[in-house]
Amino acid sequence: MAGGYEDWQRVLSAAFLIPPQGPTVLFLDDSELARFRPEAENAADDLAEAVRSRLRLVDGRSMFAPIMASHRQWQRSPQLDPPPVLPVIALTVLAATRMRSDADARSTNYYLRLAQALCPGADVEAIGTLRNDLREGGAFLDVVEMWRGLHGWIEAQDGAIGASTIRDHPHLQRIGYPLSQALVRQSDRMALTRFFQALDVTPGAVPDARVIAAALDVWTAAAQNRLSEAFMRALGDADLRPLLAIVVEAHAQAWDGRVLTGEGKQRIEIRLSIDIDAWKARWLFPIPPGGPDKLAVLAPGSDREVSLTSVTGLDYYSVQGSPAVTPELLSSGLRLRGNEFTAEFPPSPVLFLSPDAQTGAWTSVPGMLPFEEHLVAISAPHVTEFRQVLSQAAVDGWRLLPQRGSVLLSGYALFQGVRFTNGGILEEALAGLPGLRRIGVTPAAIPRARLVRGLPLATSISGTHYLIGGEPDLLLPSGPDSRTATVTLDGRREQLQANGFPLELRRFISDTGRHIVDADGQELSFTTLEEGPDPSQPPGTASLGWTQDAQMSAQGHLLAVTGARVSDPSDSYPILVRRGRDESWLLHANGRTERLAETEPPVFLSSIDIELHSPCFEISAASTARWLAQRRGNRWRLTEIGSSKPNEYDLDIDVLDAWKRACRDAN
């Protein structure tokens, strides 16, 4: 084949050694080869013929000598172009992707696969001879030098074509190079960006390979996080697992912080928002890192544009043309594609939602958060089992929200006030209900041990110092199923259940100083102090105040009052009243009833191009007010006024008349 080798060198260089769109990975299987050379009847055979045209197969150990001569000549040159070995490199990766068990060989017999790839169609004797020349004869050592030369050249480009992911195997020191490129497919690379986000990978803070391997075990246990069959097989293989971990570590080091879809576009993780007071559901589109101020995506199954516009100070885009929230989209998922971004919402038979300070409503989160209150939306087939779990394991106070008059989410039940505080009891409740585990009725996955909560000190200069008595909690790596973890705290070793619930470290610490936690081999450290390193007041304290004529000033000698300017004492105090009720009243201690008029939302909200719902309005209530009574339809809600933990009651009686009669009887 005249010029075949040079043609493949150009094709492969143009395909892989280009300005970076992430780390440089030389993955190449039969389908990828066919995509590169669609005009070839069999691209793999075409590549093999091109490589054979530069070899002297009869020379055994020196079969690669002609290509090595060109390689060494390139090494003496300015090295402006990649080394002239890419067709050989590609063929060795192709052989690695074909490693599988069949009648001819075990999956670990790499050299047999390489001999078959190099001479397709050759008889068994010829393949056996070539395999022996490559392995026992040492011919493959020249290929190892080619791999090292390519790795060095990629690194010398200083990131212009991405970071090299070429790695050696700790034990299989020759074939580790092609194996390192065959383990992570394009689809795996895209999915791993979600793993890195879950792992909280940041520049300069990438976990080591051992921690990454353990984290992959946890993260891929969830069905939605399963990677390719080849990747999962390598993760469970004692020989390939260390190499896979090293390669994924290289990907993590090169990660630019963007989460990508399977198509390679930057991902916008759509969230569900439910406003109980307004009785509305809508989609939220978080602004991704480095996301543009404006972009457009297409609604599913149509050419209709959905316009997304950022709003200063908010983490969500303002949306025009968003599709309605429907049970079909909740259960089957939603995908809106754009030129560079794709917005996705996964199929969700169950959703845990948490309070969202930016919207004043409930927003979906990746999973159940221990100790936090949730609104839960769960599909009808699982409602009975979920109620069973709530009865056994949830804190009292949860309730099923009725959807009789106006159905918000057809086919889904809504449970409010759901909170789990005991991991052991929840584990027992779920033990006989594997269906709930499969759909995600478990704590959010934790792929990597981390310290959470606590009372941190000096956060501007350190993230690991805490007030004594306010030590952080430890979250152990955990997935859908609980597991036993080995934890050591300051030399004290314990076997603990990792079930998504935090371990309170303050129960085991009584002194100040540095403390070291080892969680399944991952070391974390923190320091406890009696007080912050600088107990003095922050600079600028008391530099602003009020003069005698009630003017704010920074002139210290003129200040009459330092602090807030307050109005005269008043017997009234503010309370918040829910909007959207048919009528609202204050019930006073003397039997008087006072009707409340709902005020208009703040004017500034109308100037913001985003749908914001203000769930409450504020009033000043006299000190005689005892209850807030609000009616919606035939039902009244009574809320106690003035208590730190107000009582609330739902009633079907004429509350106003009952209050007047009760006060009259009491007097």
PDB file of N, CA and C in Angstrom, residues 497-562:
ATOM      1  N   GLN A 497     -20.527   1.421  60.582  1.00  0.00           N
ATOM      2  CA  GLN A 497     -21.410   1.298  59.428  1.00  0.00           C
ATOM      3  C   GLN A 497     -21.380   2.600  58.620  1.00  0.00           C
ATOM      4  N   ALA A 498     -21.059   2.486  57.351  1.00  0.00           N
ATOM      5  CA  ALA A 498     -21.116   3.630  56.432  1.00  0.00           C
ATOM      6  C   ALA A 498     -22.456   3.568  55.718  1.00  0.00           C
ATOM      7  N   ASN A 499     -23.383   4.428  56.132  1.00  0.00           N
ATOM      8  CA  ASN A 499     -24.747   4.376  55.591  1.00  0.00           C
ATOM      9  C   ASN A 499     -25.262   5.740  55.163  1.00  0.00           C
ATOM     10  N   GLY A 500     -24.351   6.699  54.978  1.00  0.00           N
ATOM     11  CA  GLY A 500     -24.763   8.025  54.538  1.00  0.00           C
ATOM     12  C   GLY A 500     -25.061   8.978  55.662  1.00  0.00           C
ATOM     13  N   PHE A 501     -25.057   8.493  56.919  1.00  0.00           N
ATOM     14  CA  PHE A 501     -25.299   9.359  58.063  1.00  0.00           C
ATOM     15  C   PHE A 501     -23.965   9.770  58.680  1.00  0.00           C
ATOM     16  N   PRO A 502     -23.826  11.023  59.118  1.00  0.00           N
ATOM     17  CA  PRO A 502     -22.543  11.492  59.639  1.00  0.00           C
ATOM     18  C   PRO A 502     -22.239  10.938  61.024  1.00  0.00           C
ATOM     19  N   LEU A 503     -20.959  10.737  61.289  1.00  0.00           N
ATOM     20  CA  LEU A 503     -20.467  10.325  62.596  1.00  0.00           C
ATOM     21  C   LEU A 503     -20.028  11.572  63.358  1.00  0.00           C
ATOM     22  N   GLU A 504     -20.555  11.754  64.563  1.00  0.00           N
ATOM     23  CA  GLU A 504     -20.246  12.944  65.358  1.00  0.00           C
ATOM     24  C   GLU A 504     -18.899  12.753  66.058  1.00  0.00           C
ATOM     25  N   LEU A 505     -17.863  13.372  65.530  1.00  0.00           N
ATOM     26  CA  LEU A 505     -16.517  13.202  66.082  1.00  0.00           C
ATOM     27  C   LEU A 505     -16.379  13.867  67.443  1.00  0.00           C
ATOM     28  N   ARG A 506     -17.203  14.858  67.742  1.00  0.00           N
ATOM     29  CA  ARG A 506     -17.062  15.568  69.018  1.00  0.00           C
ATOM     30  C   ARG A 506     -17.301  14.639  70.212  1.00  0.00           C
ATOM     31  N   ARG A 507     -17.953  13.518  69.984  1.00  0.00           N
ATOM     32  CA  ARG A 507     -18.184  12.576  71.085  1.00  0.00           C
ATOM     33  C   ARG A 507     -16.899  11.862  71.506  1.00  0.00           C
ATOM     34  N   PHE A 508     -15.866  11.922  70.655  1.00  0.00           N
ATOM     35  CA  PHE A 508     -14.643  11.186  70.937  1.00  0.00           C
ATOM     36  C   PHE A 508     -13.451  12.104  71.208  1.00  0.00           C
ATOM     37  N   ILE A 509     -13.668  13.420  71.239  1.00  0.00           N
ATOM     38  CA  ILE A 509     -12.563  14.369  71.375  1.00  0.00           C
ATOM     39  C   ILE A 509     -12.818  15.264  72.583  1.00  0.00           C
ATOM     40  N   SER A 510     -11.795  15.428  73.409  1.00  0.00           N
ATOM     41  CA  SER A 510     -11.948  16.270  74.593  1.00  0.00           C
ATOM     42  C   SER A 510     -10.850  17.305  74.741  1.00  0.00           C
ATOM     43  N   ASP A 511      -9.864  17.290  73.866  1.00  0.00           N
ATOM     44  CA  ASP A 511      -8.757  18.235  74.017  1.00  0.00           C
ATOM     45  C   ASP A 511      -8.496  18.970  72.710  1.00  0.00           C
ATOM     46  N   THR A 512      -7.777  20.079  72.822  1.00  0.00           N
ATOM     47  CA  THR A 512      -7.410  20.855  71.641  1.00  0.00           C
ATOM     48  C   THR A 512      -6.201  20.223  70.968  1.00  0.00           C
ATOM     49  N   GLY A 513      -5.939  20.680  69.735  1.00  0.00           N
ATOM     50  CA  GLY A 513      -4.782  20.189  69.004  1.00  0.00           C
ATOM     51  C   GLY A 513      -5.175  19.579  67.674  1.00  0.00           C
ATOM     52  N   ARG A 514      -4.194  18.965  67.037  1.00  0.00           N
ATOM     53  CA  ARG A 514      -4.412  18.372  65.725  1.00  0.00           C
ATOM     54  C   ARG A 514      -4.932  16.947  65.875  1.00  0.00           C
ATOM     55  N   HIS A 515      -5.931  16.616  65.068  1.00  0.00           N
ATOM     56  CA  HIS A 515      -6.536  15.290  65.114  1.00  0.00           C
ATOM     57  C   HIS A 515      -6.493  14.680  63.711  1.00  0.00           C
ATOM     58  N   ILE A 516      -6.208  13.389  63.650  1.00  0.00           N
ATOM     59  CA  ILE A 516      -6.067  12.696  62.369  1.00  0.00           C
ATOM     60  C   ILE A 516      -7.110  11.590  62.292  1.00  0.00           C
ATOM     61  N   VAL A 517      -7.863  11.601  61.192  1.00  0.00           N
ATOM     62  CA  VAL A 517      -8.865  10.580  60.918  1.00  0.00           C
ATOM     63  C   VAL A 517      -8.413   9.776  59.706  1.00  0.00           C
ATOM     64  N   ASP A 518      -8.457   8.475  59.808  1.00  0.00           N
ATOM     65  CA  ASP A 518      -8.202   7.596  58.666  1.00  0.00           C
ATOM     66  C   ASP A 518      -9.467   6.816  58.385  1.00  0.00           C
ATOM     67  N   ALA A 519     -10.049   7.030  57.212  1.00  0.00           N
ATOM     68  CA  ALA A 519     -11.287   6.354  56.819  1.00  0.00           C
ATOM     69  C   ALA A 519     -11.003   5.452  55.630  1.00  0.00           C
ATOM     70  N   ASP A 520     -10.868   4.162  55.890  1.00  0.00           N
ATOM     71  CA  ASP A 520     -10.556   3.196  54.827  1.00  0.00           C
ATOM     72  C   ASP A 520      -9.338   3.608  54.017  1.00  0.00           C
ATOM     73  N   GLY A 521      -8.319   4.096  54.708  1.00  0.00           N
ATOM     74  CA  GLY A 521      -7.082   4.469  54.028  1.00  0.00           C
ATOM     75  C   GLY A 521      -7.007   5.913  53.581  1.00  0.00           C
ATOM     76  N   GLN A 522      -8.091   6.657  53.665  1.00  0.00           N
ATOM     77  CA  GLN A 522      -8.071   8.074  53.295  1.00  0.00           C
ATOM     78  C   GLN A 522      -7.866   8.913  54.544  1.00  0.00           C
ATOM     79  N   GLU A 523      -6.807   9.703  54.571  1.00  0.00           N
ATOM     80  CA  GLU A 523      -6.466  10.477  55.763  1.00  0.00           C
ATOM     81  C   GLU A 523      -7.039  11.889  55.693  1.00  0.00           C
ATOM     82  N   LEU A 524      -7.698  12.297  56.764  1.00  0.00           N
ATOM     83  CA  LEU A 524      -8.214  13.650  56.934  1.00  0.00           C
ATOM     84  C   LEU A 524      -7.684  14.186  58.253  1.00  0.00           C
ATOM     85  N   SER A 525      -7.448  15.475  58.325  1.00  0.00           N
ATOM     86  CA  SER A 525      -6.959  16.053  59.574  1.00  0.00           C
ATOM     87  C   SER A 525      -7.647  17.376  59.840  1.00  0.00           C
ATOM     88  N   PHE A 526      -7.766  17.728  61.113  1.00  0.00           N
ATOM     89  CA  PHE A 526      -8.312  19.018  61.518  1.00  0.00           C
ATOM     90  C   PHE A 526      -7.726  19.374  62.886  1.00  0.00           C
ATOM     91  N   THR A 527      -7.854  20.635  63.244  1.00  0.00           N
ATOM     92  CA  THR A 527      -7.293  21.140  64.495  1.00  0.00           C
ATOM     93  C   THR A 527      -8.379  21.823  65.305  1.00  0.00           C
ATOM     94  N   THR A 528      -8.422  21.544  66.604  1.00  0.00           N
ATOM     95  CA  THR A 528      -9.385  22.208  67.481  1.00  0.00           C
ATOM     96  C   THR A 528      -8.669  23.248  68.330  1.00  0.00           C
ATOM     97  N   LEU A 529      -9.326  24.394  68.527  1.00  0.00           N
ATOM     98  CA  LEU A 529      -8.763  25.524  69.274  1.00  0.00           C
ATOM     99  C   LEU A 529      -9.775  26.029  70.293  1.00  0.00           C
ATOM    100  N   GLU A 530      -9.267  26.696  71.325  1.00  0.00           N
ATOM    101  CA  GLU A 530     -10.146  27.331  72.307  1.00  0.00           C
ATOM    102  C   GLU A 530     -10.815  28.572  71.727  1.00  0.00           C
ATOM    103  N   GLU A 531     -10.098  29.265  70.843  1.00  0.00           N
ATOM    104  CA  GLU A 531     -10.632  30.456  70.188  1.00  0.00           C
ATOM    105  C   GLU A 531      -9.864  30.685  68.909  1.00  0.00           C
ATOM    106  N   GLY A 532     -10.340  31.645  68.092  1.00  0.00           N
ATOM    107  CA  GLY A 532      -9.660  31.941  66.844  1.00  0.00           C
ATOM    108  C   GLY A 532      -8.271  32.494  67.085  1.00  0.00           C
ATOM    109  N   PRO A 533      -7.406  32.478  66.078  1.00  0.00           N
ATOM    110  CA  PRO A 533      -6.027  32.946  66.262  1.00  0.00           C
ATOM    111  C   PRO A 533      -5.933  34.427  66.586  1.00  0.00           C
ATOM    112  N   ASP A 534      -6.947  35.215  66.251  1.00  0.00           N
ATOM    113  CA  ASP A 534      -6.938  36.638  66.551  1.00  0.00           C
ATOM    114  C   ASP A 534      -8.256  36.994  67.223  1.00  0.00           C
ATOM    115  N   PRO A 535      -8.289  37.004  68.587  1.00  0.00           N
ATOM    116  CA  PRO A 535      -9.549  37.263  69.289  1.00  0.00           C
ATOM    117  C   PRO A 535      -9.973  38.721  69.282  1.00  0.00           C
ATOM    118  N   SER A 536      -9.139  39.606  68.738  1.00  0.00           N
ATOM    119  CA  SER A 536      -9.497  41.018  68.734  1.00  0.00           C
ATOM    120  C   SER A 536     -10.614  41.286  67.730  1.00  0.00           C
ATOM    121  N   GLN A 537     -11.249  42.447  67.860  1.00  0.00           N
ATOM    122  CA  GLN A 537     -12.319  42.817  66.949  1.00  0.00           C
ATOM    123  C   GLN A 537     -11.766  42.990  65.536  1.00  0.00           C
ATOM    124  N   PRO A 538     -12.532  42.645  64.520  1.00  0.00           N
ATOM    125  CA  PRO A 538     -12.078  42.839  63.140  1.00  0.00           C
ATOM    126  C   PRO A 538     -11.781  44.305  62.857  1.00  0.00           C
ATOM    127  N   PRO A 539     -10.852  44.590  61.931  1.00  0.00           N
ATOM    128  CA  PRO A 539     -10.565  45.982  61.562  1.00  0.00           C
ATOM    129  C   PRO A 539     -11.829  46.692  61.098  1.00  0.00           C
ATOM    130  N   GLY A 540     -11.991  47.920  61.548  1.00  0.00           N
ATOM    131  CA  GLY A 540     -13.145  48.713  61.138  1.00  0.00           C
ATOM    132  C   GLY A 540     -14.309  48.648  62.094  1.00  0.00           C
ATOM    133  N   THR A 541     -14.242  47.768  63.108  1.00  0.00           N
ATOM    134  CA  THR A 541     -15.336  47.675  64.069  1.00  0.00           C
ATOM    135  C   THR A 541     -15.517  49.013  64.779  1.00  0.00           C
ATOM    136  N   ALA A 542     -16.747  49.465  64.902  1.00  0.00           N
ATOM    137  CA  ALA A 542     -17.115  50.704  65.586  1.00  0.00           C
ATOM    138  C   ALA A 542     -16.595  51.952  64.871  1.00  0.00           C
ATOM    139  N   SER A 543     -16.277  51.839  63.592  1.00  0.00           N
ATOM    140  CA  SER A 543     -15.810  53.031  62.871  1.00  0.00           C
ATOM    141  C   SER A 543     -16.959  53.804  62.241  1.00  0.00           C
ATOM    142  N   LEU A 544     -18.156  53.217  62.185  1.00  0.00           N
ATOM    143  CA  LEU A 544     -19.341  53.907  61.692  1.00  0.00           C
ATOM    144  C   LEU A 544     -20.328  54.100  62.834  1.00  0.00           C
ATOM    145  N   GLY A 545     -21.050  55.218  62.805  1.00  0.00           N
ATOM    146  CA  GLY A 545     -22.036  55.464  63.846  1.00  0.00           C
ATOM    147  C   GLY A 545     -22.935  56.627  63.493  1.00  0.00           C
ATOM    148  N   TRP A 546     -23.651  57.118  64.521  1.00  0.00           N
ATOM    149  CA  TRP A 546     -24.631  58.183  64.309  1.00  0.00           C
ATOM    150  C   TRP A 546     -24.239  59.408  65.134  1.00  0.00           C
ATOM    151  N   THR A 547     -24.376  60.578  64.524  1.00  0.00           N
ATOM    152  CA  THR A 547     -24.118  61.836  65.219  1.00  0.00           C
ATOM    153  C   THR A 547     -25.359  62.250  66.008  1.00  0.00           C
ATOM    154  N   GLN A 548     -25.237  63.370  66.760  1.00  0.00           N
ATOM    155  CA  GLN A 548     -26.349  63.864  67.573  1.00  0.00           C
ATOM    156  C   GLN A 548     -27.580  64.187  66.736  1.00  0.00           C
ATOM    157  N   ASP A 549     -27.365  64.620  65.476  1.00  0.00           N
ATOM    158  CA  ASP A 549     -28.506  64.957  64.629  1.00  0.00           C
ATOM    159  C   ASP A 549     -28.915  63.791  63.714  1.00  0.00           C
ATOM    160  N   ALA A 550     -28.590  62.570  64.169  1.00  0.00           N
ATOM    161  CA  ALA A 550     -29.037  61.344  63.494  1.00  0.00           C
ATOM    162  C   ALA A 550     -28.487  61.204  62.084  1.00  0.00           C
ATOM    163  N   GLN A 551     -27.251  61.629  61.843  1.00  0.00           N
ATOM    164  CA  GLN A 551     -26.600  61.445  60.566  1.00  0.00           C
ATOM    165  C   GLN A 551     -25.497  60.399  60.700  1.00  0.00           C
ATOM    166  N   MET A 552     -25.428  59.497  59.700  1.00  0.00           N
ATOM    167  CA  MET A 552     -24.359  58.498  59.735  1.00  0.00           C
ATOM    168  C   MET A 552     -23.033  59.163  59.431  1.00  0.00           C
ATOM    169  N   SER A 553     -21.983  58.736  60.143  1.00  0.00           N
ATOM    170  CA  SER A 553     -20.679  59.362  59.968  1.00  0.00           C
ATOM    171  C   SER A 553     -19.585  58.358  60.292  1.00  0.00           C
ATOM    172  N   ALA A 554     -18.406  58.561  59.677  1.00  0.00           N
ATOM    173  CA  ALA A 554     -17.218  57.778  59.996  1.00  0.00           C
ATOM    174  C   ALA A 554     -16.218  58.596  60.799  1.00  0.00           C
ATOM    175  N   GLN A 555     -16.624  59.792  61.221  1.00  0.00           N
ATOM    176  CA  GLN A 555     -15.772  60.664  62.029  1.00  0.00           C
ATOM    177  C   GLN A 555     -15.943  60.270  63.491  1.00  0.00           C
ATOM    178  N   GLY A 556     -14.983  59.558  64.040  1.00  0.00           N
ATOM    179  CA  GLY A 556     -15.126  58.988  65.361  1.00  0.00           C
ATOM    180  C   GLY A 556     -15.444  59.993  66.455  1.00  0.00           C
ATOM    181  N   HIS A 557     -14.851  61.205  66.385  1.00  0.00           N
ATOM    182  CA  HIS A 557     -15.055  62.169  67.460  1.00  0.00           C
ATOM    183  C   HIS A 557     -16.439  62.795  67.423  1.00  0.00           C
ATOM    184  N   LEU A 558     -17.185  62.598  66.319  1.00  0.00           N
ATOM    185  CA  LEU A 558     -18.525  63.171  66.210  1.00  0.00           C
ATOM    186  C   LEU A 558     -19.620  62.183  66.608  1.00  0.00           C
ATOM    187  N   LEU A 559     -19.276  60.918  66.804  1.00  0.00           N
ATOM    188  CA  LEU A 559     -20.301  59.898  66.976  1.00  0.00           C
ATOM    189  C   LEU A 559     -20.936  59.964  68.362  1.00  0.00           C
ATOM    190  N   ALA A 560     -22.256  59.929  68.369  1.00  0.00           N
ATOM    191  CA  ALA A 560     -22.997  59.851  69.625  1.00  0.00           C
ATOM    192  C   ALA A 560     -23.419  58.425  69.924  1.00  0.00           C
ATOM    193  N   VAL A 561     -23.714  57.670  68.865  1.00  0.00           N
ATOM    194  CA  VAL A 561     -24.133  56.279  69.007  1.00  0.00           C
ATOM    195  C   VAL A 561     -23.388  55.433  67.981  1.00  0.00           C
ATOM    196  N   THR A 562     -22.822  54.329  68.443  1.00  0.00           N
ATOM    197  CA  THR A 562     -22.198  53.364  67.534  1.00  0.00           C
ATOM    198  C   THR A 562     -23.077  52.128  67.490  1.00  0.00           C
TER     199      THR A 562
END
